[in-house]
Amino acid sequence: HHDTLRARFQPGPDGWQQVIAQPDEAAPIVTYIDISGLPAKEREIAMMTEAARLQQSLDLATGPLVRTVLFELGENKPHYLLLIVHHLVADGAAFAIVAEDIATTYQQLACGEPVLLPSKTTSTRQWAEAVHAYACSAEFQQQLGGWLALPWDQAGPLPSDHPENRAQNRMGSHNVEAVLFNSEETERFLKEIPR
């Protein structure tokens, strides 16, 4: 439904190119994992391990840049839905739209109704063309001189964990923090805060 979620990024002779895969070309992005047979402590570890694995599986060139996993915890226990979206294709506001579409889809299916999402809005192509047109506009060209005249050579490097040895700042030295939110917090983070 959202073109950008099917984006692929490939290096070319003129730099990186964005391509939008057709819906039938996009790799499956939903995984179902039954961890109901695990002890409670091991379930959380299994969810975090799978989340890290799926996050690492996002592939800029071949996709997908979105992964969804539904964790089955057992009878009379809630399911957990994990949605992983690469920052290149969604920010907080866009993520809220996707979460709203998932909730709408869920409610329609739960009621036995056909899935009807809102009409698509501006396509990725239209947005990119509008940004390009603005970059070529007289208005933007007037502002460009002011931006280029700023003292960029006086800007220092971005802060890092290892300023004395910048080679140590790499993915292998990162840390993952996982937090589970209750339904009230989830509602607030996904719907209220982005607005």
Coordinates of C-alpha atoms in Angstrom, one line a residue:
H1 CA 0.0 0.0 0.0
H2 CA 2.9 2.4 0.8
D3 CA 5.4 2.5 -2.1
T4 CA 8.3 3.7 0.0
L5 CA 8.1 0.5 2.1
R6 CA 9.1 -1.4 -1.1
A7 CA 12.1 0.8 -1.7
R8 CA 15.5 -0.6 -2.7
F9 CA 18.8 1.4 -2.9
Q10 CA 21.5 0.5 -5.3
P11 CA 24.8 2.1 -6.1
G12 CA 25.3 3.1 -9.7
P13 CA 27.8 5.1 -11.8
D14 CA 26.0 8.4 -10.9
G15 CA 25.6 7.6 -7.2
W16 CA 22.9 5.8 -5.3
Q17 CA 19.6 5.1 -7.0
Q18 CA 16.2 4.4 -5.3
V19 CA 14.0 1.9 -7.0
I20 CA 10.4 1.0 -5.9
A21 CA 9.8 -2.7 -6.2
Q22 CA 6.4 -3.8 -7.5
P23 CA 4.1 -5.3 -4.9
D24 CA 4.5 -8.8 -6.4
E25 CA 8.3 -8.4 -6.5
A26 CA 8.6 -7.5 -2.8
A27 CA 9.9 -10.3 -0.6
P28 CA 7.5 -11.6 2.1
I29 CA 7.9 -9.5 5.2
V30 CA 5.7 -11.3 7.8
T31 CA 7.1 -14.1 10.0
Y32 CA 5.1 -16.1 12.5
I33 CA 7.1 -17.6 15.4
D34 CA 5.5 -19.9 18.0
I35 CA 7.5 -19.6 21.3
S36 CA 4.7 -20.9 23.5
G37 CA 6.7 -24.0 24.4
L38 CA 9.5 -22.0 26.0
P39 CA 9.7 -20.9 29.6
A40 CA 8.7 -17.3 30.3
K41 CA 12.3 -16.0 30.7
E42 CA 13.4 -17.7 27.5
R43 CA 10.5 -16.2 25.5
E44 CA 11.8 -12.7 26.1
I45 CA 15.3 -13.7 25.1
A46 CA 13.9 -15.5 22.0
M47 CA 12.0 -12.4 21.0
M48 CA 15.0 -10.1 21.4
T49 CA 17.2 -12.5 19.5
E50 CA 14.8 -12.7 16.6
A51 CA 14.3 -9.0 16.6
A52 CA 18.1 -8.4 16.3
R53 CA 18.3 -11.1 13.5
L54 CA 15.5 -9.6 11.5
Q55 CA 16.9 -6.0 12.0
Q56 CA 20.2 -7.2 10.6
S57 CA 18.5 -8.9 7.7
L58 CA 17.2 -5.6 6.2
D59 CA 19.0 -5.2 2.9
L60 CA 19.2 -1.9 1.1
A61 CA 19.8 -3.4 -2.3
T62 CA 17.4 -6.3 -2.4
G63 CA 15.0 -5.5 0.4
P64 CA 12.9 -5.8 2.3
L65 CA 13.4 -2.7 4.4
V66 CA 10.4 -3.7 6.5
R67 CA 10.1 -6.9 8.6
T68 CA 7.1 -7.9 10.7
V69 CA 7.0 -10.8 13.1
L70 CA 4.1 -12.1 15.2
F71 CA 5.1 -14.0 18.3
E72 CA 2.7 -16.6 19.6
L73 CA 3.1 -16.9 23.4
G74 CA 0.5 -19.6 24.0
E75 CA -3.1 -20.1 24.9
N76 CA -4.7 -17.2 26.8
K77 CA -1.5 -15.1 26.4
P78 CA -1.2 -12.0 24.3
H79 CA 0.5 -12.1 20.9
Y80 CA 3.3 -9.7 20.3
L81 CA 3.6 -7.9 16.9
L82 CA 7.1 -6.6 16.1
L83 CA 7.4 -4.2 13.2
I84 CA 10.9 -3.3 12.1
V85 CA 11.2 -0.5 9.5
H86 CA 14.5 1.0 8.2
H87 CA 14.9 4.7 8.9
L88 CA 15.5 5.3 5.2
V89 CA 11.9 4.6 4.4
A90 CA 10.0 5.8 7.5
D91 CA 10.3 8.3 10.3
G92 CA 8.2 8.5 13.4
A93 CA 5.3 10.2 11.7
A94 CA 5.3 7.7 8.8
F95 CA 5.6 4.9 11.2
A96 CA 2.4 6.1 13.0
I97 CA 0.6 6.0 9.6
V98 CA 1.7 2.4 9.1
A99 CA 0.7 1.4 12.6
E100 CA -2.7 3.0 12.1
D101 CA -3.1 1.0 8.8
I102 CA -2.2 -2.2 10.6
A103 CA -4.7 -1.5 13.3
T104 CA -7.4 -0.8 10.7
T105 CA -6.6 -4.0 8.8
Y106 CA -6.7 -6.0 12.0
Q107 CA -10.1 -4.5 13.1
Q108 CA -11.6 -5.1 9.6
L109 CA -10.3 -8.7 9.5
A110 CA -11.5 -9.4 13.0
C111 CA -15.0 -8.3 12.0
G112 CA -15.0 -10.4 8.9
E113 CA -14.9 -7.3 6.7
P114 CA -12.7 -6.8 3.5
V115 CA -9.6 -4.8 4.1
L116 CA -10.1 -1.2 2.9
L117 CA -7.3 1.2 3.6
P118 CA -7.5 4.9 2.9
S119 CA -6.7 6.0 -0.6
K120 CA -3.0 6.5 -1.3
T121 CA -1.7 10.0 -1.0
T122 CA 1.4 11.5 -2.7
S123 CA 3.5 8.8 -4.2
T124 CA 7.3 8.6 -3.6
R125 CA 7.9 9.6 -7.2
Q126 CA 5.6 12.7 -6.9
W127 CA 7.3 13.7 -3.7
A128 CA 10.8 13.3 -5.2
E129 CA 9.8 15.3 -8.3
A130 CA 8.4 18.1 -6.1
V131 CA 11.6 18.2 -4.0
H132 CA 13.7 18.3 -7.2
A133 CA 11.5 21.1 -8.6
Y134 CA 12.0 23.1 -5.4
A135 CA 15.7 22.5 -5.4
C136 CA 15.8 24.0 -9.0
S137 CA 13.5 26.9 -8.1
A138 CA 14.5 30.6 -7.8
E139 CA 13.3 30.7 -4.2
F140 CA 15.7 27.9 -3.2
Q141 CA 18.6 29.3 -5.3
Q142 CA 18.2 32.6 -3.3
Q143 CA 18.5 30.8 0.0
L144 CA 21.4 28.6 -1.2
G145 CA 24.0 31.4 -1.0
G146 CA 23.2 32.0 2.6
W147 CA 23.6 28.4 3.5
L148 CA 26.9 28.0 1.6
A149 CA 28.3 31.2 3.2
L150 CA 28.0 29.7 6.7
P151 CA 31.4 28.9 8.4
W152 CA 31.2 25.2 7.7
D153 CA 35.0 24.8 8.0
Q154 CA 34.7 25.8 11.7
A155 CA 32.2 23.0 12.5
G156 CA 33.8 20.3 14.6
P157 CA 33.4 16.6 14.1
L158 CA 30.2 14.8 15.4
P159 CA 30.7 13.3 18.9
S160 CA 31.6 9.7 19.0
D161 CA 32.3 7.0 21.6
H162 CA 35.9 6.7 20.6
P163 CA 37.2 10.1 19.4
E164 CA 40.8 9.1 19.9
N165 CA 40.4 6.1 17.6
R166 CA 37.4 6.7 15.2
A167 CA 38.0 3.2 13.6
Q168 CA 36.5 1.7 16.8
N169 CA 33.1 3.4 16.1
R170 CA 31.4 0.7 14.1
M171 CA 28.3 -1.5 14.2
G172 CA 30.2 -4.2 16.1
S173 CA 30.6 -1.9 19.1
H174 CA 26.9 -0.9 19.4
N175 CA 24.5 -1.9 22.1
V176 CA 20.8 -2.8 21.7
E177 CA 18.3 -1.8 24.4
A178 CA 14.9 -3.5 24.3
V179 CA 11.9 -2.2 26.1
L180 CA 8.4 -3.7 26.1
F181 CA 5.5 -1.1 26.3
N182 CA 2.1 -1.8 27.7
S183 CA -1.0 -1.0 25.6
E184 CA -1.4 2.6 27.0
E185 CA 2.2 3.4 26.3
T186 CA 2.0 1.9 22.8
E187 CA -1.0 3.9 22.0
R188 CA 0.6 7.1 23.1
F189 CA 4.0 6.5 21.3
L190 CA 2.4 5.4 18.0
K191 CA -0.5 7.8 17.8
E192 CA -0.3 10.8 20.0
I193 CA 3.4 11.7 20.1
P194 CA 4.0 11.7 16.3
R195 CA 1.1 14.1 15.8

